[in-house]
mmCIF file of C-alpha atoms in Angstrom:
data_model
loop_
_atom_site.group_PDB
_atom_site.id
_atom_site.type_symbol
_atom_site.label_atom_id
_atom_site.label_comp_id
_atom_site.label_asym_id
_atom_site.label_seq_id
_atom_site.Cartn_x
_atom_site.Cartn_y
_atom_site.Cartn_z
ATOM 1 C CA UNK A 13 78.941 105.787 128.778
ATOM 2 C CA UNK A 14 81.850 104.656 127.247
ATOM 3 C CA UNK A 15 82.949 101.666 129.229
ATOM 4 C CA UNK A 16 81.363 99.087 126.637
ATOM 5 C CA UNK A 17 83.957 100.102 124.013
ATOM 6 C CA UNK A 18 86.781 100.142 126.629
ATOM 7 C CA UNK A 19 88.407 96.598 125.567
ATOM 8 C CA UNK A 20 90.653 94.753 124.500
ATOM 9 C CA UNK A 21 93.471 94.399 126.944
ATOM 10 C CA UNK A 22 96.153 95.620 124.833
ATOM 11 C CA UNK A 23 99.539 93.064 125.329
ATOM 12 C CA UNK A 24 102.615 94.697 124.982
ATOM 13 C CA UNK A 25 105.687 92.383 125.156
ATOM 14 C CA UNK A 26 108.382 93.959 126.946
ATOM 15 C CA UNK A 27 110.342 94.654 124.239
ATOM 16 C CA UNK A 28 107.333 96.542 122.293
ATOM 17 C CA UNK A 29 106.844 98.780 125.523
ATOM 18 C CA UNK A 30 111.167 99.167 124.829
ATOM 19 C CA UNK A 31 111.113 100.038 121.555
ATOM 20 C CA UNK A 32 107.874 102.474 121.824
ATOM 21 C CA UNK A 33 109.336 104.589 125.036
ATOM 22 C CA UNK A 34 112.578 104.217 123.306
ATOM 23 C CA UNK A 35 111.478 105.998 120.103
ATOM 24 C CA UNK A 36 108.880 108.234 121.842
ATOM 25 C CA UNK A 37 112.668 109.503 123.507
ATOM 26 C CA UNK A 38 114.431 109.366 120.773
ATOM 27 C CA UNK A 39 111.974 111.576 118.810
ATOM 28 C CA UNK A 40 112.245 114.341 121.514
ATOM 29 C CA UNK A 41 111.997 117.065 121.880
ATOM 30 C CA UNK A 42 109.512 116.242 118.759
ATOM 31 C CA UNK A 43 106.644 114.052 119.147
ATOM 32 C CA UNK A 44 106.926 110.648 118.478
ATOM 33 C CA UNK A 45 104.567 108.196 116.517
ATOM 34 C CA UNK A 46 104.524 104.471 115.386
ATOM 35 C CA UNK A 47 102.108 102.319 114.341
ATOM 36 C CA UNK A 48 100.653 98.922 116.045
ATOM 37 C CA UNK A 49 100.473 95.502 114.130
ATOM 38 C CA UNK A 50 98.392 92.676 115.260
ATOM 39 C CA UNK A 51 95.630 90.023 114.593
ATOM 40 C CA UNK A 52 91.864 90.775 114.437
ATOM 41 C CA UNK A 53 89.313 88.531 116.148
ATOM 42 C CA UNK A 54 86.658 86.905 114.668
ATOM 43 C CA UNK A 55 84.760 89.726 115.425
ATOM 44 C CA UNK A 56 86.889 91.956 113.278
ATOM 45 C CA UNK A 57 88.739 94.191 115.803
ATOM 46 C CA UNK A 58 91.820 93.979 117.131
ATOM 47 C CA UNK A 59 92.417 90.960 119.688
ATOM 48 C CA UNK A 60 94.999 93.361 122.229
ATOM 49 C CA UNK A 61 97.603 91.134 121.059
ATOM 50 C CA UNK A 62 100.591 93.127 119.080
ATOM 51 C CA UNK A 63 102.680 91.248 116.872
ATOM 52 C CA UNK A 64 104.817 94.366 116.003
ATOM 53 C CA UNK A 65 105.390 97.882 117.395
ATOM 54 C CA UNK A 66 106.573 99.817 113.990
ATOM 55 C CA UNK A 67 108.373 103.394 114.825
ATOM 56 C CA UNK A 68 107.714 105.586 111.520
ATOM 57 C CA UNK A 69 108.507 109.339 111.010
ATOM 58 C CA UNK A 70 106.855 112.291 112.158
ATOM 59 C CA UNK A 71 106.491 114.357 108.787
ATOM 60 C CA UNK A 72 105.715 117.385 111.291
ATOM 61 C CA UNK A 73 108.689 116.826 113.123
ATOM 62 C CA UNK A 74 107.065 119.386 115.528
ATOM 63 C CA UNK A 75 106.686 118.839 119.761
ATOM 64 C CA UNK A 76 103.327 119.732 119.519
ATOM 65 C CA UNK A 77 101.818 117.541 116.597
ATOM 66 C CA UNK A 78 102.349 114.104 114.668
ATOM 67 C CA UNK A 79 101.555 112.987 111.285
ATOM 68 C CA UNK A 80 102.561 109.669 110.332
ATOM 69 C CA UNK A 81 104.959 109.492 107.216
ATOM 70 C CA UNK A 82 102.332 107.603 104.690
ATOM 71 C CA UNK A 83 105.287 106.066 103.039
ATOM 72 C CA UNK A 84 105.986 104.183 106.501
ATOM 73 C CA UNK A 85 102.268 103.447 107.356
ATOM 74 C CA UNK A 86 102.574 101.772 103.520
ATOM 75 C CA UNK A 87 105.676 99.636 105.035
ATOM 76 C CA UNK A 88 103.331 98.913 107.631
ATOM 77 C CA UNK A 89 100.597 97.453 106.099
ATOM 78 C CA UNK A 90 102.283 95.235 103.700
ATOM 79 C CA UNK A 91 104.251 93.986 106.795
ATOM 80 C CA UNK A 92 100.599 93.234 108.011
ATOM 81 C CA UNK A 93 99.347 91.754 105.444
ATOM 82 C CA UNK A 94 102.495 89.746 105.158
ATOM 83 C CA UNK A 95 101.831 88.110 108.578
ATOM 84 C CA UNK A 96 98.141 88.065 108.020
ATOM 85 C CA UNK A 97 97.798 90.663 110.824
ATOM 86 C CA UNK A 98 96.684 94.137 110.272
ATOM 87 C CA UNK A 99 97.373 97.756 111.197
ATOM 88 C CA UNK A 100 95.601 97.886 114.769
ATOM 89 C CA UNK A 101 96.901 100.972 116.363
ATOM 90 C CA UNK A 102 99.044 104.159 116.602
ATOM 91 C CA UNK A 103 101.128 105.383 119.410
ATOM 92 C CA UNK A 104 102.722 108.821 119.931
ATOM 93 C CA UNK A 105 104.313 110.826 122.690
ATOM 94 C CA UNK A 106 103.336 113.996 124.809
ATOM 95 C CA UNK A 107 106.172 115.718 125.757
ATOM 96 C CA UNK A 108 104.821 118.081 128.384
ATOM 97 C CA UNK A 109 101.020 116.776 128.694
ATOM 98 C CA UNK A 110 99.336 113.568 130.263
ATOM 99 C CA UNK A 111 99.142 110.727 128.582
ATOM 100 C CA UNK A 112 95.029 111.433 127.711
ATOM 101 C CA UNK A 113 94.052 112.179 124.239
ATOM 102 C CA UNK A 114 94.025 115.593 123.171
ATOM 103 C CA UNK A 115 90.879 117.654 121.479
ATOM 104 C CA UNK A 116 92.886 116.989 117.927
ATOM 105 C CA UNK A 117 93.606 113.675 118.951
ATOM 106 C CA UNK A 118 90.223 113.284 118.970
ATOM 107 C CA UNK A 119 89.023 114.874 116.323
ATOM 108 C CA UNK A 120 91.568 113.419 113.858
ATOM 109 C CA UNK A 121 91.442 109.529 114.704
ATOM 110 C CA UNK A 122 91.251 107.461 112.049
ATOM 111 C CA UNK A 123 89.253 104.104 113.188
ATOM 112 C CA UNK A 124 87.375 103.326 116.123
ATOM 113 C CA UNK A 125 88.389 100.102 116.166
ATOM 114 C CA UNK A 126 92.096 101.051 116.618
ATOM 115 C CA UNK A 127 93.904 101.348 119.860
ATOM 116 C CA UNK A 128 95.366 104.673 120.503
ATOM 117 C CA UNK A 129 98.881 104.673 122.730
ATOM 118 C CA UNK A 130 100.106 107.629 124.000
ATOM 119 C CA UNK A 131 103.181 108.364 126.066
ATOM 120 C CA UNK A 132 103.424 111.080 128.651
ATOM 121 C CA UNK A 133 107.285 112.263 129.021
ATOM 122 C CA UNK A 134 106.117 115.227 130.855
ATOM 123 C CA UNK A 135 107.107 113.238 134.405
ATOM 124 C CA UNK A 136 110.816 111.615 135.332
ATOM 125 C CA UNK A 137 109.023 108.408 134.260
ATOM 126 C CA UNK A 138 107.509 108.057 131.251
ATOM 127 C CA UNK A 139 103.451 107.041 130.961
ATOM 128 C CA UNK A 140 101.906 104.649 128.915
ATOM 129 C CA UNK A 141 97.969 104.589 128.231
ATOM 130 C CA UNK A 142 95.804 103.435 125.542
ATOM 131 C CA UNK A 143 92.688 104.139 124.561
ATOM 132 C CA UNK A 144 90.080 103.880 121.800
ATOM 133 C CA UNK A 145 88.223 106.383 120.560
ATOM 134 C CA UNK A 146 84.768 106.573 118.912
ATOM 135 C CA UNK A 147 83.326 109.940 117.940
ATOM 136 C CA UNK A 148 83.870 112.103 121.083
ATOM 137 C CA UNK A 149 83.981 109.514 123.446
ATOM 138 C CA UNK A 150 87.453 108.217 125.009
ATOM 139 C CA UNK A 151 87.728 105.047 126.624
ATOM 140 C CA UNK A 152 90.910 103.910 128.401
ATOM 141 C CA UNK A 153 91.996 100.237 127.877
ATOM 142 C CA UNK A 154 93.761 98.335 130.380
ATOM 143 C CA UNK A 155 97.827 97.516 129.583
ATOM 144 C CA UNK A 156 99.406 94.630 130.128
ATOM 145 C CA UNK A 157 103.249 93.509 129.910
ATOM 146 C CA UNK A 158 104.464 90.116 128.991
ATOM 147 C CA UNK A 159 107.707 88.821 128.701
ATOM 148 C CA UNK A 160 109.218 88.772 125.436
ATOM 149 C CA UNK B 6 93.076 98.277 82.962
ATOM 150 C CA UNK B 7 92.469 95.376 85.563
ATOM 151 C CA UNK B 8 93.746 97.181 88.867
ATOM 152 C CA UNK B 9 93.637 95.960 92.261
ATOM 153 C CA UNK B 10 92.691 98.463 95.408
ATOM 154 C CA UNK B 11 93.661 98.393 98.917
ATOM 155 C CA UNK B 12 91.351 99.496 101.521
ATOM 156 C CA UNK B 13 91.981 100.412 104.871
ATOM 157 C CA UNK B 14 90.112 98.623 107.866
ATOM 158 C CA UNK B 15 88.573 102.020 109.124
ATOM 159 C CA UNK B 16 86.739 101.745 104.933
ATOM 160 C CA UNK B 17 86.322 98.019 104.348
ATOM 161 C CA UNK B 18 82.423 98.190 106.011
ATOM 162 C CA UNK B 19 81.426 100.204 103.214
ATOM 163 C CA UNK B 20 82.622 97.846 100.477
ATOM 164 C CA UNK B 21 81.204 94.578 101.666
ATOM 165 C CA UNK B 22 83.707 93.622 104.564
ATOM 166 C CA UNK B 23 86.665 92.845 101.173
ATOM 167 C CA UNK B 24 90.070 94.175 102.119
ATOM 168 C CA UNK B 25 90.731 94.295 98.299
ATOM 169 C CA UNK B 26 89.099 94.932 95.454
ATOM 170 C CA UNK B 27 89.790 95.051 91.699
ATOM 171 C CA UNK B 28 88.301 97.748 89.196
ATOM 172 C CA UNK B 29 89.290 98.621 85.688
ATOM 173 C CA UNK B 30 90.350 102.035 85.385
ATOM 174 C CA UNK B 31 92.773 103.853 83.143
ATOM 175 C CA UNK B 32 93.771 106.614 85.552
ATOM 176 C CA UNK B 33 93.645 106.733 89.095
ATOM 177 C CA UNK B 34 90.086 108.880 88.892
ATOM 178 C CA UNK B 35 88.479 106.221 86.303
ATOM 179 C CA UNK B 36 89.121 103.190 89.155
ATOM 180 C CA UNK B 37 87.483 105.287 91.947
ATOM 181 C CA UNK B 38 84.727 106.169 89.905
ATOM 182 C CA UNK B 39 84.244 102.916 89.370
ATOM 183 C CA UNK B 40 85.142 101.732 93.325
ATOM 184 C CA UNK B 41 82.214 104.740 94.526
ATOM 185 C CA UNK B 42 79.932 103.412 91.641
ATOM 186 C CA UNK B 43 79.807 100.085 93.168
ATOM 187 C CA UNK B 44 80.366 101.296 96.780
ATOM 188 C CA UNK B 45 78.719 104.792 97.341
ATOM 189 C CA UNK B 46 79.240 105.149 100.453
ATOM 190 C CA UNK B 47 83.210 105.010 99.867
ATOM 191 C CA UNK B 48 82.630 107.944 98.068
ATOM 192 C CA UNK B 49 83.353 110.777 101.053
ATOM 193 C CA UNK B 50 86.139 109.082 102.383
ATOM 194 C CA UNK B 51 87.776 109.306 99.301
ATOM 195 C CA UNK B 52 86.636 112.460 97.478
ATOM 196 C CA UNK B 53 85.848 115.927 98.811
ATOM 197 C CA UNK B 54 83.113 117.731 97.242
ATOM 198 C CA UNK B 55 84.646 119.281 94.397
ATOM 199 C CA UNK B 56 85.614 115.672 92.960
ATOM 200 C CA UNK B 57 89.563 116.283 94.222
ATOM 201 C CA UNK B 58 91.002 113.242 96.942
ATOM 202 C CA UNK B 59 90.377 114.430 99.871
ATOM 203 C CA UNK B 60 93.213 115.788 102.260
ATOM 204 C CA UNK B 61 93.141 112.994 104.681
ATOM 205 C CA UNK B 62 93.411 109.986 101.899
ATOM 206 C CA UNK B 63 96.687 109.612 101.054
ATOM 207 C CA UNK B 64 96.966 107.013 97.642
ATOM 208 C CA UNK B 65 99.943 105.377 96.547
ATOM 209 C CA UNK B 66 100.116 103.309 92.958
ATOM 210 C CA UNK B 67 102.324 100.584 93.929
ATOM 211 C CA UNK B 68 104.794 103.031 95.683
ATOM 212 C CA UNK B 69 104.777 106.079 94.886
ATOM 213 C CA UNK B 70 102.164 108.585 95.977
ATOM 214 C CA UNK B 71 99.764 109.715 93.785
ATOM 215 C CA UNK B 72 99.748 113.727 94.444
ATOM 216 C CA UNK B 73 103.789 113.413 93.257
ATOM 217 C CA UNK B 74 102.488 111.527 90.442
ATOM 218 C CA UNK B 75 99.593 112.948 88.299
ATOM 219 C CA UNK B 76 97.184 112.680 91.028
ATOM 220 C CA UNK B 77 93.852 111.304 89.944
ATOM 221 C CA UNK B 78 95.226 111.650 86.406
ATOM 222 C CA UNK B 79 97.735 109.466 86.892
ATOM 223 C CA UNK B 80 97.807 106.383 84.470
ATOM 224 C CA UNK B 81 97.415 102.981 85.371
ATOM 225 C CA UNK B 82 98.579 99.543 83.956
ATOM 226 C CA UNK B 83 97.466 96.138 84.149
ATOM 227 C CA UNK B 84 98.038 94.922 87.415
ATOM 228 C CA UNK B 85 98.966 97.852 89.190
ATOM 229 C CA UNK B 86 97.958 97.884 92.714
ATOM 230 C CA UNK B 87 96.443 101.406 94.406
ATOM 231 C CA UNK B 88 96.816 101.755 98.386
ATOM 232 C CA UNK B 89 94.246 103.629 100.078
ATOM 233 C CA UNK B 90 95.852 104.564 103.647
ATOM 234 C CA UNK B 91 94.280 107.511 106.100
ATOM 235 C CA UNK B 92 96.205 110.147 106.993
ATOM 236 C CA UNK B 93 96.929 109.524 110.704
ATOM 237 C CA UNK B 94 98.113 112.878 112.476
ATOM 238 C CA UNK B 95 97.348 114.546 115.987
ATOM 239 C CA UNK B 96 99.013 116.534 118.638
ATOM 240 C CA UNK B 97 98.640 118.483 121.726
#
């Protein structure tokens, strides 16, 4: 049901999977967010491509939720719009649940045409996963790692 | 007052595709008024029932946010730019 909304591929370059698992540990044992840069397509949605992974505060500064600080999601879209890009995403981290959006998660996203990254730190190894989400329905989008 | 208005990707269906717009406004209320009279259907993204921004808008003129300001009283100059970002939260 919701496998026609489960795309793009998002492209992570090796350093933008760094710097977002970095951060997510960093942040702990608070949840971690940041916010996803990249192009649109000529459809108007995000391509997968990221040109910048942006870490930003957690106003919260709670394990258990995230808000994004809105004076770092302003730095974010001027650094868009700068590059032409846009804001295309969010991440944040779990720090004792999967790596699957939550009920509030769900509730509270923003834009269905945003890709939604969270990291599980609830194993050893971290776990990355992105999704989108439109209305109730969650689809998982496939990850891929380049070098850069 | 000739101000110009940032919207969000999540809004920009509801105001003809345009990423930014310009409205003439001497407070931060008069310009919505004015974006929601020309876009309606901006109108409960941005406003809650009672007329009041609604929790999950957050508006800064130029940088500062508007609720530290005067809120939707706050005044507005010639060229002044207003940022309409969503309030992007979660958690377990």
């Amino acid at each position: 049901m919701t496998s026609e909304f489960a795309q793009p591929t998002l492209r992570l370059t090796e350093s933008q999977y760094a710097t977002i698992v970095g951060h997510c540990y960093d942040d702990l044992p608070d949840e971690a967010c940041g916010l996803l840069v990249g192009p649109l397509g000529g459809n108007g949605e995000p391509t997968g491509a990221v040109s910048e992974a942006r870490p930003c505060r957690n106003v919260d500064a709670s394990a258990v939720t995230y808000t994004v600080d809105p004076r770092d999601m302003l730095g974010a879209m001027r650094a868009a719009e700068a590059r032409g890009d846009e804001i295309i995403g969010v991440w944040h981290s779990h720090t004792h649940t999967d790596a699957y959006p939550s009920p509030t998660d769900v509730r509270q996203s923003v834009d269905p045409a945003w890709m939604y990254v969270i990291v599980s730190l609830r194993d050893q190894a971290p776990v990355l996963r992105a999704y989108r989400i439109r209305g109730e329905g969650i689809a998982e989008l496939a990850v891929t790692l380049e070098r850069g | 007052m000739a101000v110009e208005i940032k919207l969000p990707t999540v809004l920009r269906a509801q105001a003809d595709g345009q990423a930014t717009v310009s409205m003439d406004g001497a407070t931060v209320g008069e310009a919505f008024n004015a974006l929601v009279a020309r876009y309606p259907g901006l109108r409960g993204n941005l406003l809650d029932d009672s007329g009041s921004l609604h929790k999950f808008v957050n508006v800064y003129k130029d940088d500062d946010d508007i609720r530290y300001l005067d809120g939707l009283d706050t005044k507005l100059g010639d060229g002044d730019v207003l940022s309409i970002l969503p309030a992007v939260a979660g958690g377990v």
